[in-house]
Amino acid sequence: MATRSRALALYRNLIRAAKSYRADSNVRQYAIRRTQERFREAIDVSEEEAVRLVEEGERELGILQRQAVIASLYSHDPSVMDVISSSGRSE
């Protein structure tokens, strides 16, 4: 059961990290979609496999967080998708 709570916390953190990635809406949407797909695929795995997947996901979370920090260091012009999503019309 501890694995389940770790997995849920990991899911929330991955989605938050993806949403904090402001440099490129394509990367942001890809990270969200990939997280959702990977968790759907892992719904019926064994406990040992779940532990391995959570550890792998935690490594990926670290990578995503580092990439978000690096991307935030460089200025960029907002894309059309960023303008649309900030106006609340989509996303």
PDB file of N, CA and C in Angstrom:
ATOM      1  N   MET A   1       0.817  -1.201   0.000  1.00  0.00           N
ATOM      2  CA  MET A   1       0.000   0.000   0.000  1.00  0.00           C
ATOM      3  C   MET A   1       0.858   1.261   0.000  1.00  0.00           C
ATOM      4  N   ALA A   2       2.058   1.179   0.575  1.00  0.00           N
ATOM      5  CA  ALA A   2       2.946   2.336   0.561  1.00  0.00           C
ATOM      6  C   ALA A   2       3.340   2.693  -0.871  1.00  0.00           C
ATOM      7  N   THR A   3       3.437   1.670  -1.722  1.00  0.00           N
ATOM      8  CA  THR A   3       3.775   1.918  -3.119  1.00  0.00           C
ATOM      9  C   THR A   3       2.672   2.715  -3.798  1.00  0.00           C
ATOM     10  N   ARG A   4       1.437   2.421  -3.438  1.00  0.00           N
ATOM     11  CA  ARG A   4       0.313   3.152  -4.031  1.00  0.00           C
ATOM     12  C   ARG A   4       0.377   4.636  -3.681  1.00  0.00           C
ATOM     13  N   SER A   5       0.656   4.952  -2.429  1.00  0.00           N
ATOM     14  CA  SER A   5       0.730   6.363  -2.035  1.00  0.00           C
ATOM     15  C   SER A   5       1.934   7.045  -2.682  1.00  0.00           C
ATOM     16  N   ARG A   6       3.047   6.325  -2.809  1.00  0.00           N
ATOM     17  CA  ARG A   6       4.214   6.881  -3.511  1.00  0.00           C
ATOM     18  C   ARG A   6       3.888   7.137  -4.975  1.00  0.00           C
ATOM     19  N   ALA A   7       3.157   6.210  -5.585  1.00  0.00           N
ATOM     20  CA  ALA A   7       2.801   6.354  -6.996  1.00  0.00           C
ATOM     21  C   ALA A   7       1.858   7.540  -7.197  1.00  0.00           C
ATOM     22  N   LEU A   8       0.891   7.704  -6.308  1.00  0.00           N
ATOM     23  CA  LEU A   8      -0.032   8.838  -6.431  1.00  0.00           C
ATOM     24  C   LEU A   8       0.691  10.163  -6.239  1.00  0.00           C
ATOM     25  N   ALA A   9       1.603  10.216  -5.270  1.00  0.00           N
ATOM     26  CA  ALA A   9       2.391  11.428  -5.053  1.00  0.00           C
ATOM     27  C   ALA A   9       3.275  11.711  -6.267  1.00  0.00           C
ATOM     28  N   LEU A  10       3.856  10.663  -6.832  1.00  0.00           N
ATOM     29  CA  LEU A  10       4.682  10.811  -8.022  1.00  0.00           C
ATOM     30  C   LEU A  10       3.855  11.342  -9.182  1.00  0.00           C
ATOM     31  N   TYR A  11       2.658  10.815  -9.370  1.00  0.00           N
ATOM     32  CA  TYR A  11       1.778  11.278 -10.453  1.00  0.00           C
ATOM     33  C   TYR A  11       1.494  12.776 -10.300  1.00  0.00           C
ATOM     34  N   ARG A  12       1.104  13.183  -9.100  1.00  0.00           N
ATOM     35  CA  ARG A  12       0.821  14.603  -8.853  1.00  0.00           C
ATOM     36  C   ARG A  12       2.054  15.460  -9.120  1.00  0.00           C
ATOM     37  N   ASN A  13       3.207  15.010  -8.660  1.00  0.00           N
ATOM     38  CA  ASN A  13       4.432  15.786  -8.843  1.00  0.00           C
ATOM     39  C   ASN A  13       4.851  15.870 -10.309  1.00  0.00           C
ATOM     40  N   LEU A  14       4.666  14.793 -11.053  1.00  0.00           N
ATOM     41  CA  LEU A  14       4.994  14.814 -12.477  1.00  0.00           C
ATOM     42  C   LEU A  14       4.086  15.782 -13.231  1.00  0.00           C
ATOM     43  N   ILE A  15       2.799  15.764 -12.914  1.00  0.00           N
ATOM     44  CA  ILE A  15       1.867  16.681 -13.576  1.00  0.00           C
ATOM     45  C   ILE A  15       2.195  18.124 -13.207  1.00  0.00           C
ATOM     46  N   ARG A  16       2.481  18.380 -11.941  1.00  0.00           N
ATOM     47  CA  ARG A  16       2.858  19.740 -11.515  1.00  0.00           C
ATOM     48  C   ARG A  16       4.134  20.205 -12.220  1.00  0.00           C
ATOM     49  N   ALA A  17       5.121  19.336 -12.282  1.00  0.00           N
ATOM     50  CA  ALA A  17       6.380  19.698 -12.935  1.00  0.00           C
ATOM     51  C   ALA A  17       6.156  19.973 -14.421  1.00  0.00           C
ATOM     52  N   ALA A  18       5.317  19.184 -15.053  1.00  0.00           N
ATOM     53  CA  ALA A  18       5.023  19.407 -16.471  1.00  0.00           C
ATOM     54  C   ALA A  18       4.313  20.741 -16.669  1.00  0.00           C
ATOM     55  N   LYS A  19       3.372  21.051 -15.801  1.00  0.00           N
ATOM     56  CA  LYS A  19       2.653  22.323 -15.923  1.00  0.00           C
ATOM     57  C   LYS A  19       3.541  23.523 -15.623  1.00  0.00           C
ATOM     58  N   SER A  20       4.599  23.319 -14.843  1.00  0.00           N
ATOM     59  CA  SER A  20       5.500  24.427 -14.535  1.00  0.00           C
ATOM     60  C   SER A  20       6.473  24.698 -15.677  1.00  0.00           C
ATOM     61  N   TYR A  21       6.527  23.817 -16.651  1.00  0.00           N
ATOM     62  CA  TYR A  21       7.422  23.981 -17.805  1.00  0.00           C
ATOM     63  C   TYR A  21       6.784  24.982 -18.756  1.00  0.00           C
ATOM     64  N   ARG A  22       7.209  26.223 -18.670  1.00  0.00           N
ATOM     65  CA  ARG A  22       6.580  27.302 -19.435  1.00  0.00           C
ATOM     66  C   ARG A  22       7.265  27.617 -20.756  1.00  0.00           C
ATOM     67  N   ALA A  23       8.443  27.055 -20.999  1.00  0.00           N
ATOM     68  CA  ALA A  23       9.209  27.433 -22.183  1.00  0.00           C
ATOM     69  C   ALA A  23       8.578  26.950 -23.483  1.00  0.00           C
ATOM     70  N   ASP A  24       7.944  25.800 -23.466  1.00  0.00           N
ATOM     71  CA  ASP A  24       7.439  25.226 -24.711  1.00  0.00           C
ATOM     72  C   ASP A  24       6.169  24.433 -24.424  1.00  0.00           C
ATOM     73  N   SER A  25       5.072  24.866 -25.020  1.00  0.00           N
ATOM     74  CA  SER A  25       3.801  24.185 -24.748  1.00  0.00           C
ATOM     75  C   SER A  25       3.807  22.752 -25.285  1.00  0.00           C
ATOM     76  N   ASN A  26       4.576  22.479 -26.355  1.00  0.00           N
ATOM     77  CA  ASN A  26       4.656  21.115 -26.883  1.00  0.00           C
ATOM     78  C   ASN A  26       5.291  20.170 -25.866  1.00  0.00           C
ATOM     79  N   VAL A  27       6.362  20.618 -25.240  1.00  0.00           N
ATOM     80  CA  VAL A  27       7.035  19.799 -24.230  1.00  0.00           C
ATOM     81  C   VAL A  27       6.110  19.601 -23.038  1.00  0.00           C
ATOM     82  N   ARG A  28       5.440  20.664 -22.630  1.00  0.00           N
ATOM     83  CA  ARG A  28       4.519  20.591 -21.493  1.00  0.00           C
ATOM     84  C   ARG A  28       3.404  19.575 -21.760  1.00  0.00           C
ATOM     85  N   GLN A  29       2.782  19.661 -22.910  1.00  0.00           N
ATOM     86  CA  GLN A  29       1.696  18.740 -23.242  1.00  0.00           C
ATOM     87  C   GLN A  29       2.207  17.308 -23.397  1.00  0.00           C
ATOM     88  N   TYR A  30       3.397  17.153 -23.977  1.00  0.00           N
ATOM     89  CA  TYR A  30       3.983  15.823 -24.112  1.00  0.00           C
ATOM     90  C   TYR A  30       4.217  15.191 -22.745  1.00  0.00           C
ATOM     91  N   ALA A  31       4.777  15.962 -21.813  1.00  0.00           N
ATOM     92  CA  ALA A  31       5.069  15.434 -20.477  1.00  0.00           C
ATOM     93  C   ALA A  31       3.784  15.030 -19.757  1.00  0.00           C
ATOM     94  N   ILE A  32       2.749  15.822 -19.881  1.00  0.00           N
ATOM     95  CA  ILE A  32       1.465  15.489 -19.252  1.00  0.00           C
ATOM     96  C   ILE A  32       0.882  14.226 -19.883  1.00  0.00           C
ATOM     97  N   ARG A  33       0.873  14.185 -21.210  1.00  0.00           N
ATOM     98  CA  ARG A  33       0.312  13.025 -21.921  1.00  0.00           C
ATOM     99  C   ARG A  33       1.105  11.753 -21.614  1.00  0.00           C
ATOM    100  N   ARG A  34       2.424  11.853 -21.596  1.00  0.00           N
ATOM    101  CA  ARG A  34       3.261  10.684 -21.314  1.00  0.00           C
ATOM    102  C   ARG A  34       3.031  10.173 -19.894  1.00  0.00           C
ATOM    103  N   THR A  35       2.930  11.083 -18.954  1.00  0.00           N
ATOM    104  CA  THR A  35       2.661  10.690 -17.564  1.00  0.00           C
ATOM    105  C   THR A  35       1.343   9.945 -17.471  1.00  0.00           C
ATOM    106  N   GLN A  36       0.300  10.494 -18.072  1.00  0.00           N
ATOM    107  CA  GLN A  36      -1.012   9.847 -18.020  1.00  0.00           C
ATOM    108  C   GLN A  36      -0.984   8.472 -18.677  1.00  0.00           C
ATOM    109  N   GLU A  37      -0.336   8.369 -19.824  1.00  0.00           N
ATOM    110  CA  GLU A  37      -0.267   7.082 -20.523  1.00  0.00           C
ATOM    111  C   GLU A  37       0.513   6.036 -19.733  1.00  0.00           C
ATOM    112  N   ARG A  38       1.658   6.443 -19.172  1.00  0.00           N
ATOM    113  CA  ARG A  38       2.484   5.487 -18.414  1.00  0.00           C
ATOM    114  C   ARG A  38       1.744   4.978 -17.182  1.00  0.00           C
ATOM    115  N   PHE A  39       0.997   5.853 -16.511  1.00  0.00           N
ATOM    116  CA  PHE A  39       0.263   5.410 -15.328  1.00  0.00           C
ATOM    117  C   PHE A  39      -0.908   4.515 -15.714  1.00  0.00           C
ATOM    118  N   ARG A  40      -1.562   4.789 -16.840  1.00  0.00           N
ATOM    119  CA  ARG A  40      -2.644   3.900 -17.299  1.00  0.00           C
ATOM    120  C   ARG A  40      -2.101   2.509 -17.630  1.00  0.00           C
ATOM    121  N   GLU A  41      -0.937   2.465 -18.273  1.00  0.00           N
ATOM    122  CA  GLU A  41      -0.336   1.181 -18.638  1.00  0.00           C
ATOM    123  C   GLU A  41       0.065   0.368 -17.406  1.00  0.00           C
ATOM    124  N   ALA A  42       0.402   1.038 -16.320  1.00  0.00           N
ATOM    125  CA  ALA A  42       0.930   0.366 -15.127  1.00  0.00           C
ATOM    126  C   ALA A  42      -0.151   0.045 -14.099  1.00  0.00           C
ATOM    127  N   ILE A  43      -1.382   0.068 -14.494  1.00  0.00           N
ATOM    128  CA  ILE A  43      -2.475  -0.095 -13.523  1.00  0.00           C
ATOM    129  C   ILE A  43      -2.523  -1.500 -12.913  1.00  0.00           C
ATOM    130  N   ASP A  44      -2.146  -2.511 -13.672  1.00  0.00           N
ATOM    131  CA  ASP A  44      -2.250  -3.888 -13.183  1.00  0.00           C
ATOM    132  C   ASP A  44      -0.898  -4.586 -13.130  1.00  0.00           C
ATOM    133  N   VAL A  45       0.080  -3.951 -12.534  1.00  0.00           N
ATOM    134  CA  VAL A  45       1.399  -4.568 -12.432  1.00  0.00           C
ATOM    135  C   VAL A  45       1.601  -5.141 -11.034  1.00  0.00           C
ATOM    136  N   SER A  46       2.571  -6.027 -10.918  1.00  0.00           N
ATOM    137  CA  SER A  46       2.871  -6.631  -9.624  1.00  0.00           C
ATOM    138  C   SER A  46       3.520  -5.598  -8.699  1.00  0.00           C
ATOM    139  N   GLU A  47       3.593  -5.935  -7.431  1.00  0.00           N
ATOM    140  CA  GLU A  47       4.171  -5.025  -6.433  1.00  0.00           C
ATOM    141  C   GLU A  47       5.638  -4.728  -6.752  1.00  0.00           C
ATOM    142  N   GLU A  48       6.392  -5.748  -7.130  1.00  0.00           N
ATOM    143  CA  GLU A  48       7.802  -5.555  -7.453  1.00  0.00           C
ATOM    144  C   GLU A  48       7.969  -4.643  -8.665  1.00  0.00           C
ATOM    145  N   GLU A  49       7.152  -4.875  -9.657  1.00  0.00           N
ATOM    146  CA  GLU A  49       7.196  -4.046 -10.866  1.00  0.00           C
ATOM    147  C   GLU A  49       6.760  -2.615 -10.539  1.00  0.00           C
ATOM    148  N   ALA A  50       5.786  -2.456  -9.668  1.00  0.00           N
ATOM    149  CA  ALA A  50       5.330  -1.126  -9.274  1.00  0.00           C
ATOM    150  C   ALA A  50       6.439  -0.348  -8.582  1.00  0.00           C
ATOM    151  N   VAL A  51       7.189  -1.016  -7.714  1.00  0.00           N
ATOM    152  CA  VAL A  51       8.307  -0.362  -7.029  1.00  0.00           C
ATOM    153  C   VAL A  51       9.343   0.098  -8.048  1.00  0.00           C
ATOM    154  N   ARG A  52       9.650  -0.761  -9.009  1.00  0.00           N
ATOM    155  CA  ARG A  52      10.623  -0.411 -10.048  1.00  0.00           C
ATOM    156  C   ARG A  52      10.138   0.767 -10.881  1.00  0.00           C
ATOM    157  N   LEU A  53       8.861   0.754 -11.247  1.00  0.00           N
ATOM    158  CA  LEU A  53       8.302   1.842 -12.050  1.00  0.00           C
ATOM    159  C   LEU A  53       8.275   3.163 -11.280  1.00  0.00           C
ATOM    160  N   VAL A  54       7.975   3.110  -9.990  1.00  0.00           N
ATOM    161  CA  VAL A  54       7.966   4.332  -9.182  1.00  0.00           C
ATOM    162  C   VAL A  54       9.377   4.908  -9.102  1.00  0.00           C
ATOM    163  N   GLU A  55      10.369   4.057  -8.898  1.00  0.00           N
ATOM    164  CA  GLU A  55      11.755   4.540  -8.850  1.00  0.00           C
ATOM    165  C   GLU A  55      12.170   5.149 -10.184  1.00  0.00           C
ATOM    166  N   GLU A  56      11.776   4.519 -11.273  1.00  0.00           N
ATOM    167  CA  GLU A  56      12.059   5.065 -12.601  1.00  0.00           C
ATOM    168  C   GLU A  56      11.346   6.406 -12.784  1.00  0.00           C
ATOM    169  N   GLY A  57      10.114   6.495 -12.338  1.00  0.00           N
ATOM    170  CA  GLY A  57       9.350   7.735 -12.437  1.00  0.00           C
ATOM    171  C   GLY A  57       9.954   8.859 -11.611  1.00  0.00           C
ATOM    172  N   GLU A  58      10.502   8.517 -10.452  1.00  0.00           N
ATOM    173  CA  GLU A  58      11.152   9.536  -9.623  1.00  0.00           C
ATOM    174  C   GLU A  58      12.400  10.085 -10.300  1.00  0.00           C
ATOM    175  N   ARG A  59      13.135   9.234 -11.011  1.00  0.00           N
ATOM    176  CA  ARG A  59      14.287   9.712 -11.780  1.00  0.00           C
ATOM    177  C   ARG A  59      13.826  10.641 -12.908  1.00  0.00           C
ATOM    178  N   GLU A  60      12.744  10.266 -13.580  1.00  0.00           N
ATOM    179  CA  GLU A  60      12.213  11.096 -14.658  1.00  0.00           C
ATOM    180  C   GLU A  60      11.684  12.423 -14.126  1.00  0.00           C
ATOM    181  N   LEU A  61      11.116  12.413 -12.936  1.00  0.00           N
ATOM    182  CA  LEU A  61      10.657  13.649 -12.308  1.00  0.00           C
ATOM    183  C   LEU A  61      11.832  14.597 -12.091  1.00  0.00           C
ATOM    184  N   GLY A  62      12.939  14.077 -11.610  1.00  0.00           N
ATOM    185  CA  GLY A  62      14.128  14.900 -11.424  1.00  0.00           C
ATOM    186  C   GLY A  62      14.606  15.517 -12.729  1.00  0.00           C
ATOM    187  N   ILE A  63      14.574  14.737 -13.794  1.00  0.00           N
ATOM    188  CA  ILE A  63      14.983  15.235 -15.106  1.00  0.00           C
ATOM    189  C   ILE A  63      14.044  16.344 -15.560  1.00  0.00           C
ATOM    190  N   LEU A  64      12.752  16.130 -15.428  1.00  0.00           N
ATOM    191  CA  LEU A  64      11.772  17.123 -15.848  1.00  0.00           C
ATOM    192  C   LEU A  64      11.915  18.412 -15.042  1.00  0.00           C
ATOM    193  N   GLN A  65      12.131  18.290 -13.747  1.00  0.00           N
ATOM    194  CA  GLN A  65      12.310  19.474 -12.913  1.00  0.00           C
ATOM    195  C   GLN A  65      13.573  20.243 -13.308  1.00  0.00           C
ATOM    196  N   ARG A  66      14.660  19.526 -13.581  1.00  0.00           N
ATOM    197  CA  ARG A  66      15.889  20.196 -14.010  1.00  0.00           C
ATOM    198  C   ARG A  66      15.697  20.885 -15.356  1.00  0.00           C
ATOM    199  N   GLN A  67      15.020  20.225 -16.277  1.00  0.00           N
ATOM    200  CA  GLN A  67      14.765  20.829 -17.582  1.00  0.00           C
ATOM    201  C   GLN A  67      13.898  22.081 -17.455  1.00  0.00           C
ATOM    202  N   ALA A  68      12.933  22.062 -16.563  1.00  0.00           N
ATOM    203  CA  ALA A  68      12.083  23.240 -16.353  1.00  0.00           C
ATOM    204  C   ALA A  68      12.902  24.403 -15.824  1.00  0.00           C
ATOM    205  N   VAL A  69      13.830  24.126 -14.916  1.00  0.00           N
ATOM    206  CA  VAL A  69      14.692  25.188 -14.374  1.00  0.00           C
ATOM    207  C   VAL A  69      15.598  25.736 -15.476  1.00  0.00           C
ATOM    208  N   ILE A  70      16.205  24.852 -16.249  1.00  0.00           N
ATOM    209  CA  ILE A  70      17.085  25.293 -17.332  1.00  0.00           C
ATOM    210  C   ILE A  70      16.311  26.129 -18.342  1.00  0.00           C
ATOM    211  N   ALA A  71      15.125  25.678 -18.720  1.00  0.00           N
ATOM    212  CA  ALA A  71      14.321  26.405 -19.695  1.00  0.00           C
ATOM    213  C   ALA A  71      13.897  27.769 -19.166  1.00  0.00           C
ATOM    214  N   SER A  72      13.682  27.873 -17.858  1.00  0.00           N
ATOM    215  CA  SER A  72      13.256  29.153 -17.291  1.00  0.00           C
ATOM    216  C   SER A  72      14.393  30.173 -17.277  1.00  0.00           C
ATOM    217  N   LEU A  73      15.627  29.727 -17.441  1.00  0.00           N
ATOM    218  CA  LEU A  73      16.765  30.644 -17.452  1.00  0.00           C
ATOM    219  C   LEU A  73      16.872  31.421 -18.758  1.00  0.00           C
ATOM    220  N   TYR A  74      16.228  30.945 -19.803  1.00  0.00           N
ATOM    221  CA  TYR A  74      16.315  31.570 -21.107  1.00  0.00           C
ATOM    222  C   TYR A  74      14.983  32.216 -21.456  1.00  0.00           C
ATOM    223  N   SER A  75      15.062  33.437 -21.971  1.00  0.00           N
ATOM    224  CA  SER A  75      13.826  34.115 -22.343  1.00  0.00           C
ATOM    225  C   SER A  75      13.299  33.516 -23.649  1.00  0.00           C
ATOM    226  N   HIS A  76      12.028  33.603 -23.832  1.00  0.00           N
ATOM    227  CA  HIS A  76      11.415  33.111 -25.049  1.00  0.00           C
ATOM    228  C   HIS A  76      10.144  33.907 -25.314  1.00  0.00           C
ATOM    229  N   ASP A  77       9.792  33.992 -26.570  1.00  0.00           N
ATOM    230  CA  ASP A  77       8.534  34.615 -26.931  1.00  0.00           C
ATOM    231  C   ASP A  77       7.445  33.575 -26.783  1.00  0.00           C
ATOM    232  N   PRO A  78       6.313  33.945 -26.194  1.00  0.00           N
ATOM    233  CA  PRO A  78       5.244  32.959 -26.041  1.00  0.00           C
ATOM    234  C   PRO A  78       4.717  32.518 -27.410  1.00  0.00           C
ATOM    235  N   SER A  79       4.437  31.243 -27.517  1.00  0.00           N
ATOM    236  CA  SER A  79       3.866  30.730 -28.756  1.00  0.00           C
ATOM    237  C   SER A  79       2.366  31.015 -28.779  1.00  0.00           C
ATOM    238  N   VAL A  80       1.761  30.745 -29.889  1.00  0.00           N
ATOM    239  CA  VAL A  80       0.322  30.934 -30.013  1.00  0.00           C
ATOM    240  C   VAL A  80      -0.410  30.068 -28.992  1.00  0.00           C
ATOM    241  N   MET A  81       0.085  28.846 -28.772  1.00  0.00           N
ATOM    242  CA  MET A  81      -0.555  27.945 -27.809  1.00  0.00           C
ATOM    243  C   MET A  81      -0.448  28.490 -26.388  1.00  0.00           C
ATOM    244  N   ASP A  82       0.665  29.127 -26.059  1.00  0.00           N
ATOM    245  CA  ASP A  82       0.813  29.720 -24.735  1.00  0.00           C
ATOM    246  C   ASP A  82      -0.164  30.867 -24.541  1.00  0.00           C
ATOM    247  N   VAL A  83      -0.354  31.667 -25.572  1.00  0.00           N
ATOM    248  CA  VAL A  83      -1.283  32.793 -25.490  1.00  0.00           C
ATOM    249  C   VAL A  83      -2.705  32.290 -25.323  1.00  0.00           C
ATOM    250  N   ILE A  84      -3.074  31.260 -26.075  1.00  0.00           N
ATOM    251  CA  ILE A  84      -4.425  30.696 -25.986  1.00  0.00           C
ATOM    252  C   ILE A  84      -4.655  30.090 -24.601  1.00  0.00           C
ATOM    253  N   SER A  85      -3.686  29.317 -24.095  1.00  0.00           N
ATOM    254  CA  SER A  85      -3.876  28.654 -22.805  1.00  0.00           C
ATOM    255  C   SER A  85      -3.910  29.654 -21.662  1.00  0.00           C
ATOM    256  N   SER A  86      -3.174  30.764 -21.754  1.00  0.00           N
ATOM    257  CA  SER A  86      -3.200  31.747 -20.681  1.00  0.00           C
ATOM    258  C   SER A  86      -4.475  32.564 -20.691  1.00  0.00           C
ATOM    259  N   SER A  87      -5.165  32.623 -21.832  1.00  0.00           N
ATOM    260  CA  SER A  87      -6.423  33.357 -21.880  1.00  0.00           C
ATOM    261  C   SER A  87      -7.589  32.525 -21.370  1.00  0.00           C
ATOM    262  N   GLY A  88      -7.326  31.232 -21.128  1.00  0.00           N
ATOM    263  CA  GLY A  88      -8.359  30.361 -20.564  1.00  0.00           C
ATOM    264  C   GLY A  88      -9.291  29.737 -21.570  1.00  0.00           C
ATOM    265  N   ARG A  89      -8.983  29.895 -22.854  1.00  0.00           N
ATOM    266  CA  ARG A  89      -9.878  29.347 -23.873  1.00  0.00           C
ATOM    267  C   ARG A  89      -9.653  27.888 -24.156  1.00  0.00           C
ATOM    268  N   SER A  90      -8.496  27.354 -23.794  1.00  0.00           N
ATOM    269  CA  SER A  90      -8.249  25.952 -24.067  1.00  0.00           C
ATOM    270  C   SER A  90      -7.273  25.404 -23.056  1.00  0.00           C
ATOM    271  N   GLU A  91      -6.941  24.105 -23.173  1.00  0.00           N
ATOM    272  CA  GLU A  91      -6.004  23.339 -22.359  1.00  0.00           C
ATOM    273  C   GLU A  91      -6.649  22.497 -21.358  1.00  0.00           C
TER     274      GLU A  91
END
